[in-house]
Coordinates of C-alpha atoms in Angstrom, one line a residue:
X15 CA 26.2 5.5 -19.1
X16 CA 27.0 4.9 -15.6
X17 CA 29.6 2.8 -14.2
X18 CA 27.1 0.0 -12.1
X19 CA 29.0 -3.4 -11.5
X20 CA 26.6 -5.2 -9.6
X21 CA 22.6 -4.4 -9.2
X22 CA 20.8 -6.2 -6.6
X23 CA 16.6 -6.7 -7.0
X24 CA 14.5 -7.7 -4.1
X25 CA 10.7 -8.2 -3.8
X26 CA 9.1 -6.9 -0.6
X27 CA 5.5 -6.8 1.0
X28 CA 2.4 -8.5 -0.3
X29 CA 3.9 -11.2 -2.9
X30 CA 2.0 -10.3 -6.6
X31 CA 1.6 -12.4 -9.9
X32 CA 4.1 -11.2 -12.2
X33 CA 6.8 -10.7 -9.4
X34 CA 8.7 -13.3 -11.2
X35 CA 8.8 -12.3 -14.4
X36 CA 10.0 -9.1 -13.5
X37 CA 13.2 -10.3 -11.3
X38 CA 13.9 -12.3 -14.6
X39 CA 13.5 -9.3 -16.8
X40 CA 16.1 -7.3 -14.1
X41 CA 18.6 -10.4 -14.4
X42 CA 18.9 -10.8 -18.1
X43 CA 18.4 -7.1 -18.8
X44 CA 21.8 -6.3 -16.6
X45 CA 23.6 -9.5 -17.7
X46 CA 23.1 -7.9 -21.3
X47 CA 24.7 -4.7 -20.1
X48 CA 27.4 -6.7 -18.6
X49 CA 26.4 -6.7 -15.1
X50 CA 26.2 -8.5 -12.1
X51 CA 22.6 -9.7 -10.4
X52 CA 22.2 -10.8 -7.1
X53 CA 18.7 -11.7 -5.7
X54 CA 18.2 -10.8 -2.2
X55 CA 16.2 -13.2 -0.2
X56 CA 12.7 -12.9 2.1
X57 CA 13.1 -8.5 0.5
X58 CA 14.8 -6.1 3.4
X59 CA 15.3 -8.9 5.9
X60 CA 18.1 -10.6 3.8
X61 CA 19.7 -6.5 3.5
X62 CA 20.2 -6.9 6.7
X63 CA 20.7 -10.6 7.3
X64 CA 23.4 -10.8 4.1
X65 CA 20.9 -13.2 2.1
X66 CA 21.9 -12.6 -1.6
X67 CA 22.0 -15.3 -4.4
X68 CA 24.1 -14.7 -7.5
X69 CA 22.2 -15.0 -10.2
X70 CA 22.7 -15.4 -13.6
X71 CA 21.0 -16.1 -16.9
X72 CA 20.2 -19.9 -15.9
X73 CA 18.5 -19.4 -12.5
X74 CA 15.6 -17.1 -13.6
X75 CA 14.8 -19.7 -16.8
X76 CA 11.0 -21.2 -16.6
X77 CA 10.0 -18.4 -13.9
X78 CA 8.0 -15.7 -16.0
X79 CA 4.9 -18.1 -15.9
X80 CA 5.0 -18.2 -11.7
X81 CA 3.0 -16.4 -9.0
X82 CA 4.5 -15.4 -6.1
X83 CA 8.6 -14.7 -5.7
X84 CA 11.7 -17.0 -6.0
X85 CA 13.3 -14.9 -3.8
X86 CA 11.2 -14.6 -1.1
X87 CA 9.2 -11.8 0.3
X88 CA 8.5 -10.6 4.2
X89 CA 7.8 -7.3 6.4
X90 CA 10.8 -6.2 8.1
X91 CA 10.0 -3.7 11.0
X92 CA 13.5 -3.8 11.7
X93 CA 14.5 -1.9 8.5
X94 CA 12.4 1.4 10.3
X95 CA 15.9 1.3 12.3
X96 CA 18.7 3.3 10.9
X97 CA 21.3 0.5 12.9
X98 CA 19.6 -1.5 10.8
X99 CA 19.6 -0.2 7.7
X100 CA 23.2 0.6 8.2
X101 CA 24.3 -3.5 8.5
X102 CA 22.3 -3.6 5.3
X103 CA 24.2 -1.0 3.4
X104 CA 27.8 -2.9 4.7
X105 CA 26.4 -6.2 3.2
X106 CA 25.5 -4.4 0.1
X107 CA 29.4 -2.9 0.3
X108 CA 30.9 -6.1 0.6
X109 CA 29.6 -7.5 -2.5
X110 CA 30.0 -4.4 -4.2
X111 CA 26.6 -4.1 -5.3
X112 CA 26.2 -0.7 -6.4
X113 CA 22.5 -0.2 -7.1
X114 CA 19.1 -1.5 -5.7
X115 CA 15.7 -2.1 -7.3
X116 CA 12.8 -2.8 -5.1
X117 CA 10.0 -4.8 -6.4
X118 CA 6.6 -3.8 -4.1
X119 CA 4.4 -1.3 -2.8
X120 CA 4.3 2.2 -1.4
X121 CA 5.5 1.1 1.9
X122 CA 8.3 -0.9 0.5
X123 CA 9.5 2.8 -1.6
X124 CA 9.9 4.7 1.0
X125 CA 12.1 2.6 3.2
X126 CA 14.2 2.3 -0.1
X127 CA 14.1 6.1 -0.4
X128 CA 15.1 6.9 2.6
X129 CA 18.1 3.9 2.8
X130 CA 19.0 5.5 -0.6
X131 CA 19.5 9.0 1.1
X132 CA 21.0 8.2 3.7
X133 CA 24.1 6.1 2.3
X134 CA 24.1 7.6 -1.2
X135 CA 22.5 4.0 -2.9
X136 CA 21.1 4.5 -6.4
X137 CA 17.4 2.9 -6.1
X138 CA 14.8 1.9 -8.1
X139 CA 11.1 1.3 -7.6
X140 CA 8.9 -0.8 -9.3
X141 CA 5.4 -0.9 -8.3
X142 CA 3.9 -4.3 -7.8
X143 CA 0.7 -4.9 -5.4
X144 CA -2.8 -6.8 -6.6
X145 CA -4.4 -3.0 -5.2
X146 CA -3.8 -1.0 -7.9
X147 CA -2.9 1.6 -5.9
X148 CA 0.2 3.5 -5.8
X149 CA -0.1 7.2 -7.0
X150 CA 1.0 8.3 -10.3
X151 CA 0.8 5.0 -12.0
X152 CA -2.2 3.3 -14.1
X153 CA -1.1 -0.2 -13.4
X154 CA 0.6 -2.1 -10.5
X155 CA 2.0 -5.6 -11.3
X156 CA -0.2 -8.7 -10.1
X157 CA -4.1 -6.6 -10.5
X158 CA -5.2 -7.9 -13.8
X159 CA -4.3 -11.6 -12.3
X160 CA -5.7 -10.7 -9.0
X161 CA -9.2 -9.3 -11.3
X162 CA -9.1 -12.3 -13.2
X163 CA -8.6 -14.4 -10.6
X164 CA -11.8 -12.9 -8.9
X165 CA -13.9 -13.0 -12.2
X166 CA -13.4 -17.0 -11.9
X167 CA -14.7 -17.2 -8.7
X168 CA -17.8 -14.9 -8.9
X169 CA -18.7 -16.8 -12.2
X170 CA -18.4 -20.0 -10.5
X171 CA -20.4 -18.6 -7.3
X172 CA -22.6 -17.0 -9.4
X173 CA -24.2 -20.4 -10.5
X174 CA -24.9 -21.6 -7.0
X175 CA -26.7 -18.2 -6.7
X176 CA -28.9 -18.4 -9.4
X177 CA -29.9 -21.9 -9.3
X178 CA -31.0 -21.3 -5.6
X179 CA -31.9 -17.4 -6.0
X180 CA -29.2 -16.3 -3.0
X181 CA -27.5 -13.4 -2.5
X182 CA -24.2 -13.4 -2.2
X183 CA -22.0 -10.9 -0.3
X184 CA -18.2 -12.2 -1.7
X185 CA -15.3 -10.5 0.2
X186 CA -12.3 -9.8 -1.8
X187 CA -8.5 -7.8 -0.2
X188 CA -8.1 -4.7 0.5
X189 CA -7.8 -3.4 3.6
X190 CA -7.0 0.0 2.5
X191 CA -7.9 0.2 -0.9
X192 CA -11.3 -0.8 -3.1
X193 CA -10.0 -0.5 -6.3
X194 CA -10.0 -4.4 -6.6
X195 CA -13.0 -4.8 -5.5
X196 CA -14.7 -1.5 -7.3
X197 CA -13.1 -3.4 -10.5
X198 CA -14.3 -6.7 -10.3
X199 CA -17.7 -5.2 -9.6
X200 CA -18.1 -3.4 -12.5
X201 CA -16.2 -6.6 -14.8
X202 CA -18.3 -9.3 -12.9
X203 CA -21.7 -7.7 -12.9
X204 CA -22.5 -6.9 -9.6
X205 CA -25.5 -5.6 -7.9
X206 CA -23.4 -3.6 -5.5
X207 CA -20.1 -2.8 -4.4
X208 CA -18.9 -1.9 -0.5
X209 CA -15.3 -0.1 -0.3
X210 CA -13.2 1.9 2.3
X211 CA -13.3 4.6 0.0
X212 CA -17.3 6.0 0.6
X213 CA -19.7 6.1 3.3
X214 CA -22.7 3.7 2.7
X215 CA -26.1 4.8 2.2
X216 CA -26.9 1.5 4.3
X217 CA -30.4 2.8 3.3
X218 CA -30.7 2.6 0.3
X219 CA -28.9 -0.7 0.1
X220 CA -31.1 -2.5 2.5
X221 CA -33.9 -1.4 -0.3
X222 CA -32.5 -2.5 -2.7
X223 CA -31.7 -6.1 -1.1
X224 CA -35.9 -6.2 -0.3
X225 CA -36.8 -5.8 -3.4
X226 CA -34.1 -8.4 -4.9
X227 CA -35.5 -11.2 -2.3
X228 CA -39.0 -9.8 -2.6
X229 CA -38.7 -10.8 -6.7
X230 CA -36.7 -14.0 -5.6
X231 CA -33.5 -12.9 -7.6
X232 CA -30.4 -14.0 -7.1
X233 CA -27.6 -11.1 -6.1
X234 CA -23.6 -10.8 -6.3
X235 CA -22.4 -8.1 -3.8
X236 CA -18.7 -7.4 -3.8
X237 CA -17.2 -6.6 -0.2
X238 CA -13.9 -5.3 0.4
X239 CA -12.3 -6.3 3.4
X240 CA -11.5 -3.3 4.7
X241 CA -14.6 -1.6 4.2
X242 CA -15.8 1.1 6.4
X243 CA -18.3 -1.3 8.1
X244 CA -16.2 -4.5 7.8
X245 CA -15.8 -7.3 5.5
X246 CA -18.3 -9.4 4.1
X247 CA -19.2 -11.2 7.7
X248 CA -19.8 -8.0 9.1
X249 CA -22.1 -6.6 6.3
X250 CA -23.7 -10.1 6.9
X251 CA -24.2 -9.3 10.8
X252 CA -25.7 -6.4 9.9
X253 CA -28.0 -7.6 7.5
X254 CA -29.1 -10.6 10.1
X255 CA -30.2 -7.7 12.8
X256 CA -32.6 -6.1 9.8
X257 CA -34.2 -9.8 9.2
X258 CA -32.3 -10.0 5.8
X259 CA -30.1 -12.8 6.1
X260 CA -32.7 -15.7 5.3
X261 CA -31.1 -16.1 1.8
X262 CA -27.7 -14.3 1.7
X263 CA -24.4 -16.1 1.9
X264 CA -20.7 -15.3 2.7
X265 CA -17.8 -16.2 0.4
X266 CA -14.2 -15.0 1.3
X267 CA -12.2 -15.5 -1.7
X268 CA -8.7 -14.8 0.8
X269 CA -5.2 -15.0 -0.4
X270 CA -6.2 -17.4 -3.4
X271 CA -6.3 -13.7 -4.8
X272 CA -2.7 -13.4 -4.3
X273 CA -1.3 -16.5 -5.9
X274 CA -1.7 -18.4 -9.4
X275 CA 0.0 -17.8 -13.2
X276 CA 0.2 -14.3 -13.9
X277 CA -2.1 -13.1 -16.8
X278 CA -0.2 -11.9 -20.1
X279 CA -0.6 -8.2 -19.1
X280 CA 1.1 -9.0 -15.6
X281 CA 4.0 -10.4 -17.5
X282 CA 4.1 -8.1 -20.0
X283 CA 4.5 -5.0 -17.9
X284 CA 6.9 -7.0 -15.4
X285 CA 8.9 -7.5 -18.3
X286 CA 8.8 -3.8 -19.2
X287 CA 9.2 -2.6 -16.2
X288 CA 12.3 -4.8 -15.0
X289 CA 14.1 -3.6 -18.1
X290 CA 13.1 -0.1 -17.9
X291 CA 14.7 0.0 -14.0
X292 CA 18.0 -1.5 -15.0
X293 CA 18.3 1.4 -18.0
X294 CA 17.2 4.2 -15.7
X295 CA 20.4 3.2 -13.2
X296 CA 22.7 2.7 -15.7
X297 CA 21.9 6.4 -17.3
X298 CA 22.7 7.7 -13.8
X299 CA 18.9 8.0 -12.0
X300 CA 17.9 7.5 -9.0
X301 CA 14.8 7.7 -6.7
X302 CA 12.8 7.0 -9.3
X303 CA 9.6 3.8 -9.6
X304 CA 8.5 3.0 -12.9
X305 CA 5.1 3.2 -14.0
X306 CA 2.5 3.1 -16.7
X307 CA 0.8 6.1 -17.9
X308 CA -1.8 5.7 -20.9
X309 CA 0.1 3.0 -22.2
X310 CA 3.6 4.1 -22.0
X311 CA 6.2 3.2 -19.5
X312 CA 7.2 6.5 -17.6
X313 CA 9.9 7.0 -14.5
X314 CA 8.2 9.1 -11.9
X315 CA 9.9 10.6 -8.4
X316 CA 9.4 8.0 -6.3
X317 CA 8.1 10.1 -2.9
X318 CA 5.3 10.8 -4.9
X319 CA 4.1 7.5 -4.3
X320 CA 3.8 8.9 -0.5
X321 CA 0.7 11.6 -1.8
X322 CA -2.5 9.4 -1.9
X323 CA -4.5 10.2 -4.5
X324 CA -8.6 10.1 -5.0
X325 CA -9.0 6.3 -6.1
X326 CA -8.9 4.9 -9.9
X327 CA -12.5 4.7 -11.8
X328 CA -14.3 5.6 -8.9
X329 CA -16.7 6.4 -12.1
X330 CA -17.3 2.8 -12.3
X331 CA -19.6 3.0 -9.1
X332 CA -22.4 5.0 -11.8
X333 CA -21.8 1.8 -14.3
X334 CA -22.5 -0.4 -11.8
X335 CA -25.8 1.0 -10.5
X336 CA -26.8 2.4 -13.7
X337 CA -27.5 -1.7 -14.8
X338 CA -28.4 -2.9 -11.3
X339 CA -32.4 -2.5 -12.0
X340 CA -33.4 -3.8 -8.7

């Protein structure tokens, strides 16, 4: 194995249940091979700022059951400079910390990637965003709390639906991305689903919402908020110019999403991917995320990441219509 003394783990980007759990499973996981932790605060901005922590077996007790991140998470435009990214790398130095794992999304890899290059750093990813969608991975930490998290809320609004025969257009995140919201559409039992990823037979939809209200039956429609018309208010607006409003309502579920006790398969794979990126340092890799790929835990080049690929279950979109009778 090689030589590491000290590993530091940040989390960057959108914070993600499980985020927690998988900083404690980095800290004990290098304390049992005899290495140092340090946690660095608020992700690249304490690089470059010299926020670390020290931490050792004590300070991650009683966190592997909460959301968000002890240390901190934040964009840092200023890491896109290489003066930057050089005070970071001194910092780094100074402690002699000789390895980096970075706990968020696609963006957050490739600044690591390209810090890594550029001052020799051994780095490793670990993917964690409530999107699901990093490339070359089945599973992203904090999406199964984020989908459950979802399911509550529909169910809840669901009620209020039926008992006064509504629709109900709920917008969920993802700006980018609709593989949260194709998801809970299919899990939730949704009429409909609206998502960056496909134009909208607008059509066909408005047809479909006639025949709904003409029946007087209630209606779930998940919105992403990124989706190619807008989010939920939008797709509301639209429906208001074709006299369709009377009875649909907006719900916009936000950044509740985001936060709350991470599910047991957010913990579980935190756990196993934490341990897995201390191992693959300390066998000598580098530029590498860790992943899930039908069920096993797999290190993959992390530039791929950078290649989007077609969207996850896009199949689900047949489900969903297929028992939609309206």
């Amino acid at each position: 194995m090689v030589k590491i003394q000290n590993i530091a783990v940040l989390t960057s980007g959108g914070d993600a249940p499980g985020m927690n759990a998988c900083v404690r499973a980095v800290v004990r996981a290098a304390i049992y091979h005899g290495i140092g932790a340090y946690g660095v605060i608020d992700g690249f901005n304490g690089l470059i700022k010299n926020q670390f922590k020290k931490l050792d077996y004590h300070d991650v007790s009683n966190i592997i059951q909460r959301g968000g991140t002890i240390l901190g998470t934040a964009r840092c435009p200023d890491f896109l400079h290489k003066k930057e990214r050089k005070k970071a790398f001194i910092n780094l130095q100074a402690l002699k910390i000789d390895a980096l794992i970075i706990i968020g999304g696609d963006g957050s890899f490739k600044g690591a990637s390209i810090f890594s290059h550029e001052f020799d750093l051994p780095i490793i990813g670990i993917p964690a965003t409530i999107d699901n969608d990093i490339t070359g991975t089945d599973y992203t930490i904090g999406f199964d709390t984020a989908l459950n998290t979802i399911i509550d809320a529909v169910d809840k609004i669901r009620d209020t639906a039926s008992s006064h025969h509504r629709v109900f257009l709920v917008e969920v995140m993802g700006n980018n991305s609709g593989i949260l919201a194709l998801n809970a559409a299919a899990a939730s039992g949704a009429e409909e689903v609206f998502m960056p990823e496909r134009n909208e037979d607008l059509q066909k939809f408005e047809e479909k919402l006639r025949r709904a209200l003409a029946a007087n039956k209630s209606s779930i429609i998940i919105v992403a908020e990124g989706d190619q018309i807008g989010g939920a208010k939008e797709v509301f607006a639209y429906l208001k110019d074709k006299n369709l409003s009377d009875k649909v309502r907006v719900a916009v579920l936000g950044h509740m999403q985001r936060g709350g006790s991470p599910s047991f398969l957010d913990r579980l794979n935190a756990t196993l991917f934490g341990e897995q990126a201390v191992v693959e340092l300390l066998q000598g890799n580098t530029n590498l995320y860790i992943g899930m790929h039908n069920n096993k835990v797999i290190a993959s080049d992390i530039n791929h990441t950078q290649v989007k690929s077609p969207p996850k279950n896009m199949d689900y979109l047949k489900i969903i219509r297929k028992l939609s009778v309206y």
